[in-house]
Short mmCIF file of C-alpha atoms in Angstrom, two decimals:
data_model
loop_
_atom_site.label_atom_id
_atom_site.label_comp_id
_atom_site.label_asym_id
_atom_site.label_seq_id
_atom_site.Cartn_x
_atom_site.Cartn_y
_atom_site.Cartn_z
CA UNK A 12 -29.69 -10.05 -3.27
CA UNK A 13 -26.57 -11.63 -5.12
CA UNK A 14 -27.12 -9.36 -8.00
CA UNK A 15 -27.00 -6.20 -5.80
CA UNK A 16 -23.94 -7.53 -3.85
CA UNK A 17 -22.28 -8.58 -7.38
CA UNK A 18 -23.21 -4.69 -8.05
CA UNK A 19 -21.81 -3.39 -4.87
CA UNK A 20 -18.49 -5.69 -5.33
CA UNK A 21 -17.61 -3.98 -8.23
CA UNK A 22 -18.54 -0.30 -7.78
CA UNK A 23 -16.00 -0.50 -4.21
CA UNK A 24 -13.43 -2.77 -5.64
CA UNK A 25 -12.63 -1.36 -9.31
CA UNK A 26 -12.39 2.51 -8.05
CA UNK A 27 -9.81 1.13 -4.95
CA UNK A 28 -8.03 -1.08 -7.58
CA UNK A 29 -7.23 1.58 -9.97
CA UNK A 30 -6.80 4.44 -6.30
CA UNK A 31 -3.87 2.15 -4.86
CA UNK A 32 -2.34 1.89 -7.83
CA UNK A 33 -2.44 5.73 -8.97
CA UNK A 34 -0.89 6.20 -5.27
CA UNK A 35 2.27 3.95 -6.31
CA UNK A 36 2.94 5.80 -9.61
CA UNK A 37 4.17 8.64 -7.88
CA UNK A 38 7.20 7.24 -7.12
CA UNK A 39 7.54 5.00 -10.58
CA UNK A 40 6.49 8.32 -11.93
CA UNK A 41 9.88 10.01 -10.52
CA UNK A 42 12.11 6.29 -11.22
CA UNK A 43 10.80 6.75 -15.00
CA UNK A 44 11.70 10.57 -15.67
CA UNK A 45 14.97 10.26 -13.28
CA UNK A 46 16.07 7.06 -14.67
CA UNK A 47 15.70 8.54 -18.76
CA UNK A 48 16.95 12.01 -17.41
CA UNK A 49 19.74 12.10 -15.03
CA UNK A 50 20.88 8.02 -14.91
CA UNK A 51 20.77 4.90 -13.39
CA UNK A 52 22.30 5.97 -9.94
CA UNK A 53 19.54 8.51 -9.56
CA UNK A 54 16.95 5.87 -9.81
CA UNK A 55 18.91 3.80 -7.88
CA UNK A 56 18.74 6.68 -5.24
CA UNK A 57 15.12 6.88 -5.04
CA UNK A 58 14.22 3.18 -4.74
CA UNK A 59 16.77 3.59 -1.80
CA UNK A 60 15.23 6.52 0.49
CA UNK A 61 11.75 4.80 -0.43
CA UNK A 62 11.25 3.23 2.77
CA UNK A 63 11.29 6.75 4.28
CA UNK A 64 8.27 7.64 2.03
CA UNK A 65 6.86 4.45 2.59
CA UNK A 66 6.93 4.96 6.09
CA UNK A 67 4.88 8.36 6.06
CA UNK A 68 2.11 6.27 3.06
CA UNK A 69 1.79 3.46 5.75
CA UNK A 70 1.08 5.51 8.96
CA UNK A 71 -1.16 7.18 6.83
CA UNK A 72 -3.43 4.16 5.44
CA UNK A 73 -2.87 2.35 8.48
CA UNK A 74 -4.87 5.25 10.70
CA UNK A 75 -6.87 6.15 7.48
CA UNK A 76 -7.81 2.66 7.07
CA UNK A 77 -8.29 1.97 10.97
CA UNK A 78 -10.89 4.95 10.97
CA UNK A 79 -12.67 3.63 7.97
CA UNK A 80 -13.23 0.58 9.23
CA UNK A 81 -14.53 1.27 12.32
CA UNK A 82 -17.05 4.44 10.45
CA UNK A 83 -18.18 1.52 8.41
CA UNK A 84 -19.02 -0.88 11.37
CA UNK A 85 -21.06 2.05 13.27
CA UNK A 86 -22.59 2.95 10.14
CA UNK A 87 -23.30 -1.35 9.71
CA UNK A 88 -25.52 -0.95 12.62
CA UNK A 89 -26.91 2.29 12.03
CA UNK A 90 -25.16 4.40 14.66
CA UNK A 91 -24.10 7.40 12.38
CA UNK A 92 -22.63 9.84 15.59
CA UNK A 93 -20.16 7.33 16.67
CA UNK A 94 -19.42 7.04 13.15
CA UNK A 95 -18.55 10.63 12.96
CA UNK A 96 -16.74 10.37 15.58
CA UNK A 97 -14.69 7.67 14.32
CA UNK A 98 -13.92 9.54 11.15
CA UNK A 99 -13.21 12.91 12.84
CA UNK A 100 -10.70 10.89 15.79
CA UNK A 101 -8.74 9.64 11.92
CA UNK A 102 -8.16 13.04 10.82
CA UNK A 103 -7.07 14.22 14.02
CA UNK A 104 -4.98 11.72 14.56
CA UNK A 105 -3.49 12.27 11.01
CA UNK A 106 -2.82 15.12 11.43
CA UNK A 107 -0.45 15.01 14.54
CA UNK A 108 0.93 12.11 13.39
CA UNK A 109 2.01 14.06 9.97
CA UNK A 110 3.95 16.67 11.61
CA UNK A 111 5.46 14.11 14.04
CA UNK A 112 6.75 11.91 11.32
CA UNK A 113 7.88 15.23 9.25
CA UNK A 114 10.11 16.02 12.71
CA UNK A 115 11.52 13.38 13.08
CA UNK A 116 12.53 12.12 9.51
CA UNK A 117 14.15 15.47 8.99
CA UNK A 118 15.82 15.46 11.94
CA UNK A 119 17.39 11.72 11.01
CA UNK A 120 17.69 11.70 6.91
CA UNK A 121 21.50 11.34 6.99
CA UNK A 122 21.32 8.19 9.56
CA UNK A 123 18.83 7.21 7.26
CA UNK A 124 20.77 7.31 3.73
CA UNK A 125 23.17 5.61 5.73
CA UNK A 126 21.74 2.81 7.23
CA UNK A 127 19.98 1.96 3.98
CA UNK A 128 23.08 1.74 2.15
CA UNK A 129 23.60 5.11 0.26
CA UNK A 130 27.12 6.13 -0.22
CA UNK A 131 28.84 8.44 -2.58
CA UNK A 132 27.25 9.97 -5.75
CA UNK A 133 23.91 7.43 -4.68
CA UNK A 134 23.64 8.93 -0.99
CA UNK A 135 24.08 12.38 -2.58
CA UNK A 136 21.49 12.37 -5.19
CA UNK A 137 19.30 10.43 -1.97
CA UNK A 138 19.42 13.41 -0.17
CA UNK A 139 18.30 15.96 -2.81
CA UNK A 140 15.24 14.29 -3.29
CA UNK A 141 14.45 12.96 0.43
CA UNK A 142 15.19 16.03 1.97
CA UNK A 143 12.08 18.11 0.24
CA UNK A 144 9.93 15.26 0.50
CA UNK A 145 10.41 15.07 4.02
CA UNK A 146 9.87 19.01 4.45
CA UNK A 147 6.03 18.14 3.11
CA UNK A 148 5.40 15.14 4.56
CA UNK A 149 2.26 16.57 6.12
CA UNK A 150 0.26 16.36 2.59
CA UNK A 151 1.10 12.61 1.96
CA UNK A 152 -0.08 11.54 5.15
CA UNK A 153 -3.58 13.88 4.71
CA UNK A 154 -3.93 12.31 0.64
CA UNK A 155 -3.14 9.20 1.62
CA UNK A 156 -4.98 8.84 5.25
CA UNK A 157 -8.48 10.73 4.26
CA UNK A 158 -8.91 8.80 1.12
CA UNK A 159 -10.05 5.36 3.06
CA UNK A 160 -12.74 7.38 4.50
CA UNK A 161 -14.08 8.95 1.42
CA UNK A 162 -14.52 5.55 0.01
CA UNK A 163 -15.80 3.80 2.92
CA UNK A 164 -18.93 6.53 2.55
CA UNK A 165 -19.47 4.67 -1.02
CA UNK A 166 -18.10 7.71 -2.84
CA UNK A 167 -15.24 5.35 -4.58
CA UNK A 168 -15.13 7.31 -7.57
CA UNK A 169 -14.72 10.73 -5.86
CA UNK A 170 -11.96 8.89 -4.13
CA UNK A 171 -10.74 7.48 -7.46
CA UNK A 172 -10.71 10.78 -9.14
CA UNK A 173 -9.02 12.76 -6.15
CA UNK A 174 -6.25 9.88 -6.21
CA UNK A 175 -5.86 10.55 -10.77
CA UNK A 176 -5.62 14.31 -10.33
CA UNK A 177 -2.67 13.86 -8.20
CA UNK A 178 -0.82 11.79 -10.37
CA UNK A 179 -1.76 13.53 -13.69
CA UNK A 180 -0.44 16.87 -11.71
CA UNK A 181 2.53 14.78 -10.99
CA UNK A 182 3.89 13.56 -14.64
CA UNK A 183 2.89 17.11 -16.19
CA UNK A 184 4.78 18.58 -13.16
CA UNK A 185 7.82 15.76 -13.72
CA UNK A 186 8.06 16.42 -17.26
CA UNK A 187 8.52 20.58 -16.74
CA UNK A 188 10.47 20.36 -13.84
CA UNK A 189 13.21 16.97 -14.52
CA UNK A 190 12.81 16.74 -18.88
CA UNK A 191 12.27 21.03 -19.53
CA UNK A 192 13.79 22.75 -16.82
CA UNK A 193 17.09 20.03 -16.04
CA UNK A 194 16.14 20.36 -12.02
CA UNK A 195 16.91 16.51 -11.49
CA UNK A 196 16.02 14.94 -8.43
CA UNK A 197 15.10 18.27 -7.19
CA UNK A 198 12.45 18.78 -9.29
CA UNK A 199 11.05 15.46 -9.18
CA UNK A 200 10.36 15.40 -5.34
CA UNK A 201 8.81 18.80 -5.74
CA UNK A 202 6.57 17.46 -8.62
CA UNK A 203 5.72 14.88 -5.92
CA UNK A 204 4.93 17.13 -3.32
CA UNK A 205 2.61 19.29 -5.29
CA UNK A 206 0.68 16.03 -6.83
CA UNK A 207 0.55 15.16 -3.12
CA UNK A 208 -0.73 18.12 -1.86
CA UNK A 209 -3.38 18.67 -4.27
CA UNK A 210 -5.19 15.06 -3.55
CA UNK A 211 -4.79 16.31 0.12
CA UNK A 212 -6.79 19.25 -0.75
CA UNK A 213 -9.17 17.75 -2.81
CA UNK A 214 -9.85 15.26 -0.11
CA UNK A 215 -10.28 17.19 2.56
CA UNK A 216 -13.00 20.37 0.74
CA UNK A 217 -14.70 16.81 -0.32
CA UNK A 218 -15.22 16.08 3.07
CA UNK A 219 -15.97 19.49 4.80
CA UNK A 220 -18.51 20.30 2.16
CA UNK A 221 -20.53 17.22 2.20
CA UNK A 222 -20.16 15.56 6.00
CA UNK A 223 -19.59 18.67 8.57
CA UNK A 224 -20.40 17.02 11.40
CA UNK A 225 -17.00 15.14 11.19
CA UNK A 226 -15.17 18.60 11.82
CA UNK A 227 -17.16 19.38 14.83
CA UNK A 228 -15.09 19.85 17.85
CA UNK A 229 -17.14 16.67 19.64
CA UNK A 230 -16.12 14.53 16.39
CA UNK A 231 -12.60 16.05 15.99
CA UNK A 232 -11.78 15.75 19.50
CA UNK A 233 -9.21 12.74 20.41
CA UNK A 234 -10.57 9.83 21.96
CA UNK A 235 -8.67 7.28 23.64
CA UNK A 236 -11.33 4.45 23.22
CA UNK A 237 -11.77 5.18 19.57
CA UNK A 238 -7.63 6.00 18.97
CA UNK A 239 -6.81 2.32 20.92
CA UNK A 240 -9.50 0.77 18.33
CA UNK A 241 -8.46 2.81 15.10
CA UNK A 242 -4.58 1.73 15.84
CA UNK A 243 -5.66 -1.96 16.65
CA UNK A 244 -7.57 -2.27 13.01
CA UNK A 245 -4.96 -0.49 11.27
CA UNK A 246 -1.67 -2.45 12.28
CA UNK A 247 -2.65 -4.48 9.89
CA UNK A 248 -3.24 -2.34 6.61
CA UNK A 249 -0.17 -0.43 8.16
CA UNK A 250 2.38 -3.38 8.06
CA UNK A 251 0.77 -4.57 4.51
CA UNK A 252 2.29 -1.20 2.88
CA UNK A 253 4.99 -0.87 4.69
CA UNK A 254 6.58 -4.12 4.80
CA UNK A 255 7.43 -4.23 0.96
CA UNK A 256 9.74 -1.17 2.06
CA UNK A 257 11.30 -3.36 4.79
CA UNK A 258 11.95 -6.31 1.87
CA UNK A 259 13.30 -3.42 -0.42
CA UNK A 260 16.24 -2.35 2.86
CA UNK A 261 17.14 -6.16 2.77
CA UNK A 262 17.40 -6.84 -0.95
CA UNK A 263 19.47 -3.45 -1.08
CA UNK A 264 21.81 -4.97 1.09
CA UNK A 265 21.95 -8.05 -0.62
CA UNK A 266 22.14 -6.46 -3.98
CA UNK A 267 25.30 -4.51 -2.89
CA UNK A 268 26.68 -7.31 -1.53
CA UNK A 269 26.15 -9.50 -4.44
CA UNK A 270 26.29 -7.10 -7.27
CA UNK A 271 27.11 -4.22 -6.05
CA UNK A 272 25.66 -0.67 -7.81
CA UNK A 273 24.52 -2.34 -10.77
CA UNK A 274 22.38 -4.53 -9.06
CA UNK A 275 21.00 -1.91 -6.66
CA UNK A 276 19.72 -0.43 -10.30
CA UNK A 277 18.29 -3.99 -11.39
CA UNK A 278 16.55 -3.93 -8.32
CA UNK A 279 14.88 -0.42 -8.84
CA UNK A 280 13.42 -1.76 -11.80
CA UNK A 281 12.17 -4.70 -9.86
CA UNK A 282 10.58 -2.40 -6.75
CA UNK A 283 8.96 -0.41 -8.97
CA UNK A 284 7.08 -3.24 -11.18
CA UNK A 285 6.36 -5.53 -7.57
CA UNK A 286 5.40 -2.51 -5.72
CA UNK A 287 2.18 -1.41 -8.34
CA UNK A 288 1.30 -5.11 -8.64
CA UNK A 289 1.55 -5.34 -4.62
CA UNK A 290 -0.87 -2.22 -4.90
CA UNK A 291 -3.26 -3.63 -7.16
CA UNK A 292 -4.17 -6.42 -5.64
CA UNK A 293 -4.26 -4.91 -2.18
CA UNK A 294 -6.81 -2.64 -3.85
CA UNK A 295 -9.51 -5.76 -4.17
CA UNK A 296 -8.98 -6.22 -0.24
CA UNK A 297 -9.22 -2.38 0.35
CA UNK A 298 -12.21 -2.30 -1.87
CA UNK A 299 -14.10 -5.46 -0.52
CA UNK A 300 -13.26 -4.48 3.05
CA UNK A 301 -16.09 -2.00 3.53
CA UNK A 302 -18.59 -3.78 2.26
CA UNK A 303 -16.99 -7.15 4.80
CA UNK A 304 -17.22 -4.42 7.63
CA UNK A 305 -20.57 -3.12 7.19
CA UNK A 306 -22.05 -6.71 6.80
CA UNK A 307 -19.67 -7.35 9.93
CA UNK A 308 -21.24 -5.12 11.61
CA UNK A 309 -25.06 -6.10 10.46
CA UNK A 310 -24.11 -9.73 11.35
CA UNK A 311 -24.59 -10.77 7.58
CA UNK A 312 -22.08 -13.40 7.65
CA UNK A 313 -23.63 -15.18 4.42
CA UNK A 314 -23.09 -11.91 2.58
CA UNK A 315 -19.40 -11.68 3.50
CA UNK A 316 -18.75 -15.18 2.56
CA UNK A 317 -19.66 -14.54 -0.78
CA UNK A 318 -18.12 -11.23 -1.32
CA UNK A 319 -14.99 -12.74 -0.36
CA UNK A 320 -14.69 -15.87 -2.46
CA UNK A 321 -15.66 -12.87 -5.24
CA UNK A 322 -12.58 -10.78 -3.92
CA UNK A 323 -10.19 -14.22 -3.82
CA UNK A 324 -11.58 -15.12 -7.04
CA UNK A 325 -10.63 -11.65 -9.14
CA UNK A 326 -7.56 -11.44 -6.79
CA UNK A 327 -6.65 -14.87 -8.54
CA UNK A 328 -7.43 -13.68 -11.71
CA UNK A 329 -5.48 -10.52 -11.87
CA UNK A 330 -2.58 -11.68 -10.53
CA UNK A 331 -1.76 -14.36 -13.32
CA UNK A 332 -2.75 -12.11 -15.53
CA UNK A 333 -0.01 -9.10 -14.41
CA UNK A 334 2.41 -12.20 -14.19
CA UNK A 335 1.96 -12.88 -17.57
CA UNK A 336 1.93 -9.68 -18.44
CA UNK A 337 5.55 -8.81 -17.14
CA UNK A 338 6.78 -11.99 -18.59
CA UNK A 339 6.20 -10.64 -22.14
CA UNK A 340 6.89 -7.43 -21.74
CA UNK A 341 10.03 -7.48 -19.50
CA UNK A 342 12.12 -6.30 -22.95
CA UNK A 343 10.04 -2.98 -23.42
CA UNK A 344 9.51 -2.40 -19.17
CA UNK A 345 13.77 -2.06 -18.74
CA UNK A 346 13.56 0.00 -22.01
CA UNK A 347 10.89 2.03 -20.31
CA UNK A 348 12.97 3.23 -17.19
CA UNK A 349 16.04 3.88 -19.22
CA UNK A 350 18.05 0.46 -18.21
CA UNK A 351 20.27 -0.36 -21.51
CA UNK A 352 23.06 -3.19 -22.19
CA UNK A 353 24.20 -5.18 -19.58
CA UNK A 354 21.80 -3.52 -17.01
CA UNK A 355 19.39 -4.60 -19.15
CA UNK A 356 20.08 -8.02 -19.77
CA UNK A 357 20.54 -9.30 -15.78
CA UNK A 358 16.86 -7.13 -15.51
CA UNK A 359 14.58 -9.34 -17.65
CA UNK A 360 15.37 -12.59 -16.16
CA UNK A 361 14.91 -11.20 -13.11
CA UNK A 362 11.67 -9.80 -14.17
CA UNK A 363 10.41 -13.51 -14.48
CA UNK A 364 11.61 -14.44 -11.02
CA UNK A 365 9.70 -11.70 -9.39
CA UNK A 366 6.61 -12.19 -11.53
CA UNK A 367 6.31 -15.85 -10.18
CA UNK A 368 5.18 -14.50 -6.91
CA UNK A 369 2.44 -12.64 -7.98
CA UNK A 370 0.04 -15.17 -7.47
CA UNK A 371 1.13 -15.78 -3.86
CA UNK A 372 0.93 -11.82 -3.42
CA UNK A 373 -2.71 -12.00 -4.47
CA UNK A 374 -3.96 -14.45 -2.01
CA UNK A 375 -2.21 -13.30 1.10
CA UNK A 376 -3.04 -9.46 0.19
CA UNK A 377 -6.91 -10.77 -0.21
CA UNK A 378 -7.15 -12.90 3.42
CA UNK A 379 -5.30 -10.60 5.52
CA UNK A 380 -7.55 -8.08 4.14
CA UNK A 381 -10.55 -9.96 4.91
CA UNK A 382 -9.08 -10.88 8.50
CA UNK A 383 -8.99 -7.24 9.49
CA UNK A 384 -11.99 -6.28 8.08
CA UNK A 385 -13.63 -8.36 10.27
CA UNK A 386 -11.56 -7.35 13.47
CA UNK A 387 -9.62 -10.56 13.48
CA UNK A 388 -6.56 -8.42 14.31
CA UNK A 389 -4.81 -11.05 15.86
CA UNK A 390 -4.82 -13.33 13.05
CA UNK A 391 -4.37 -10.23 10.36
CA UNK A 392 -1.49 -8.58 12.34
CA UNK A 393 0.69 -11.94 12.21
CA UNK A 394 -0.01 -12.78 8.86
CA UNK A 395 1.66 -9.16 7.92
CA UNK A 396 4.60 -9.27 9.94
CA UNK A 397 5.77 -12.64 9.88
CA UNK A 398 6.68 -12.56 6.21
CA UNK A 399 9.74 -9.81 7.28
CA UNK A 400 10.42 -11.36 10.37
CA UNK A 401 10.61 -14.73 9.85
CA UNK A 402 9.91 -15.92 5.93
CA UNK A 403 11.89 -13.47 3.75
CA UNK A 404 15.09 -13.34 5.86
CA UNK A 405 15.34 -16.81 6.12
CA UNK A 406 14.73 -16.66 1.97
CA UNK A 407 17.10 -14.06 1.78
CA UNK A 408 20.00 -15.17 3.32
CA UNK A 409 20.04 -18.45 2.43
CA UNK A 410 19.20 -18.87 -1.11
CA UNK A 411 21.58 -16.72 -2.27
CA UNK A 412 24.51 -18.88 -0.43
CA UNK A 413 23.16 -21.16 -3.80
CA UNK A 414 22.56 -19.17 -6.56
CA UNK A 415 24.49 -15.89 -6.01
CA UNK A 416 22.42 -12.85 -7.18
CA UNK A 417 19.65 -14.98 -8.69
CA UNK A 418 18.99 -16.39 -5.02
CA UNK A 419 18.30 -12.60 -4.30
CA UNK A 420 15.55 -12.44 -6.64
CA UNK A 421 14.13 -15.87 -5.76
CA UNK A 422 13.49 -14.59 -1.86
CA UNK A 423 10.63 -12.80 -2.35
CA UNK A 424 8.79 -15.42 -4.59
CA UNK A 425 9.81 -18.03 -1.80
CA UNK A 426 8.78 -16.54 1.18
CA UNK A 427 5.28 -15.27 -0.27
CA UNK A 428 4.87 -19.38 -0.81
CA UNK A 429 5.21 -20.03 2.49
CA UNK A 430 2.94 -17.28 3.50
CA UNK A 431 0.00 -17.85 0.74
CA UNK A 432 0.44 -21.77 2.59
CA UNK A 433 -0.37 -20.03 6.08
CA UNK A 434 -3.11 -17.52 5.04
CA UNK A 435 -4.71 -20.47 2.84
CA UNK A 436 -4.29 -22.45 6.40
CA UNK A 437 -5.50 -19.76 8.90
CA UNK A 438 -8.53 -18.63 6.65
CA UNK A 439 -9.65 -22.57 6.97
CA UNK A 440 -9.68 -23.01 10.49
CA UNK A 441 -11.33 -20.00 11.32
CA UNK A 442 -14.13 -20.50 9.07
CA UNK A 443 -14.47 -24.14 10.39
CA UNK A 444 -14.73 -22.78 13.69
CA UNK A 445 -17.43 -20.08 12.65
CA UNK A 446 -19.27 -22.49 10.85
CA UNK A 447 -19.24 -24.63 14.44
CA UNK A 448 -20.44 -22.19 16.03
CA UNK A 449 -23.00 -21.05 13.91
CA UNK A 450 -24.63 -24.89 14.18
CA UNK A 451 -24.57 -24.65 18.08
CA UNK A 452 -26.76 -21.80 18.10
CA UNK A 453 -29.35 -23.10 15.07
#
């Protein structure tokens, strides 16, 4: 049986590895043909309206997510209509949610610019390439929300491959648009948008062709049972990709406060190279989190013990290996995104700093995973969100009352210690009580 779970580990977890972190190259993608193109305020500008994005990817994988998990517990225990129904209640719920967000960011982009910290020639070039992003909103939230539940079904490399044609669409699109035709920031949302759309489309003829019962009005139609369920399992995966966006509003203000534009730049860099590590290693909790759910629901609890000290173990792994990595390579990485001279010089150091918390980001990415995979939402939804409520700010506004702009760099490595120290905790204790348990009833 270990052989075929060692088997299964692998054929879910590599395809969502390399999926999460095709769906953060979009946006290094646009930082690495702005930022050699058109300068370093222009990647600055991006890296500052990325929350907004952020925003729509999060709703997206949180529902997405949400729906997959609950398909995969139904399908656990053999009950394939209700897990129909759970996929179909995703996509509808996806779909209103798209338009919804699309409203309502376009109707508040300039509050937005603002209260992130754009002014002048920065807030400018943040509008250009917000604004169209915005407009198609609805084809992030369909790429990025459907693909859970393609891979939940086992089809990981479908998934995989949807995920790679977007992004290969999107440099051969960036390159025309920003390098050949001089369209700027223009031209590297709507290189986006395309990419985006296309995975969207993919995703969904995937789906209609080989499950059709999911787009059957009984499966499509909203349920509040299933809805109240889908949202509960996906606060979690929600808050894990969107609260790097939060930490990236309150080291913008930090940076500008401490080192004003050129640090906002630094800190682009620094986004960019956290945010597709972040993404990696959330892709060996995405991955391992439909096999925990289906053995959750088949009451295998042996099973998801060991995929899980697998997932912990290769999060480990991977982790010191980016760090590593990053360390070496920090020279050729601020060459890559067009950062030269001074810019340079405060970015490699600060490469280091950020690469120390890679590790921590590993861990925590791999237990809250496992927590909500399980439907320990409770547990799952407070290790997410008390890293921006409580941890970072503390990190962030104190440490650099020490060490200036270095203490800026040093919050995010700090507070994802403290957190690793609470997962670590929390994922003790609640095995100690299952294992209790599990001796009452023998």
């Amino acid at each position: 049986m270990k052989k075929e779970l060692n088997r299964d580990f692998y054929r879910y977890v590599l395809p969502s590895m390399i999926s999460m972190l095709l769906s953060g190259f979009y946006s290094m993608v646009d930082g690495i043909f702005v930022g050699n193109a058109v300068g370093s305020q222009a990647l600055a500008a991006i890296n500052l309206v990325y929350p907004v994005q952020a925003c729509m990817n999060a709703t997206a994988f949180g529902l997405g997510v949400g729906g997959a998990v609950l398909m995969s517990k139904y399908r656990g225990s053999e009950d394939y209509e209700e897990a129909d129904r759970a996929a179909g209640t995703a996509i509808t719920t996806l779909v209103v949610a798209g338009f919804a967000l699309m409203g309502l960011f376009w109707l508040s982009r300039d509050w937005c610019i603002s209260m992130l910290g754009g002014s002048g020639t920065i807030a400018d070039y943040a509008h250009e390439y917000i604004s169209i992003i915005i407009f198609c909103g609805i084809f992030p939230v369909l790429g990025n929300g459907i693909t859970p539940l393609i891979r939940n079904q086992g089809k990981t490399v479908e998934a995989t491959l949807f995920m790679s044609s977007g992004l290969i669409t999107n440099i051969i699109l960036d390159y025309l648009f920003v390098f050949r035709m001089g369209m700027g920031l223009a031209g590297a949302a709507i290189a986006t948008v395309i990419a985006q759309a296309v995975v969207a489309a993919f995703n969904l003829s995937y789906l209609f062709r080989n499950n059709r019962n999911i787009f059957s009005l009984d499966s499509l139609k909203l349920s509040w049972q299933r809805l109240k369920t889908i949202i509960r399992i996906g606060v979690s995966p929600f808050g894990q990709t969107l609260i790097p966006s939060v930490i990236i509003i309150f080291t913008n203000w930090q940076c500008i406060r401490y080192g004003g534009d050129d640090a906002l730049s630094v800190f682009s860099l620094l986004s960019y190279v956290l945010a597709s590590v972040q993404l990696l290693l959330q892709g060996v909790g995405d991955g391992v989190q439909p096999l925990l759910s289906f053995y959750y629901g088949a009451g295998q609890t042996q099973h998801i013990r060991f995929l899980f000290k697998k997932a912990i173990s290769a999060s480990i792994i991977i982790s010191l290996l980016t760090a590593v990595g990053v360390s070496l390579l920090r020279a050729q990485i601020t060459t890559l995104f067009g950062l030269t001279g001074s810019l340079a010089q405060q970015a490699q150091p600060a490469l280091i700093i950020t690469a120390c918390s890679f590790l921590m980001v590993g861990i925590t990415r791999c237990i809250s995973a496992y927590f909500y995979a399980v439907e320990k939402t409770n547990v799952s939804t407070l290790l997410v969100y008390i890293e921006p409520c409580l941890f970072f700010p503390i990190a962030l506004w104190t440490l650099p009352l020490f060490w200036g702009l270095n203490g800026v760099w040093a919050a995010y490595p700090a507070a994802q210690l403290a957190l690793a120290v609470l997962c670590v905790a929390l994922y003790i204790r609640v095995e100690h009580r299952s294992h209790a348990a599990q001796l009452k009833t023998c």
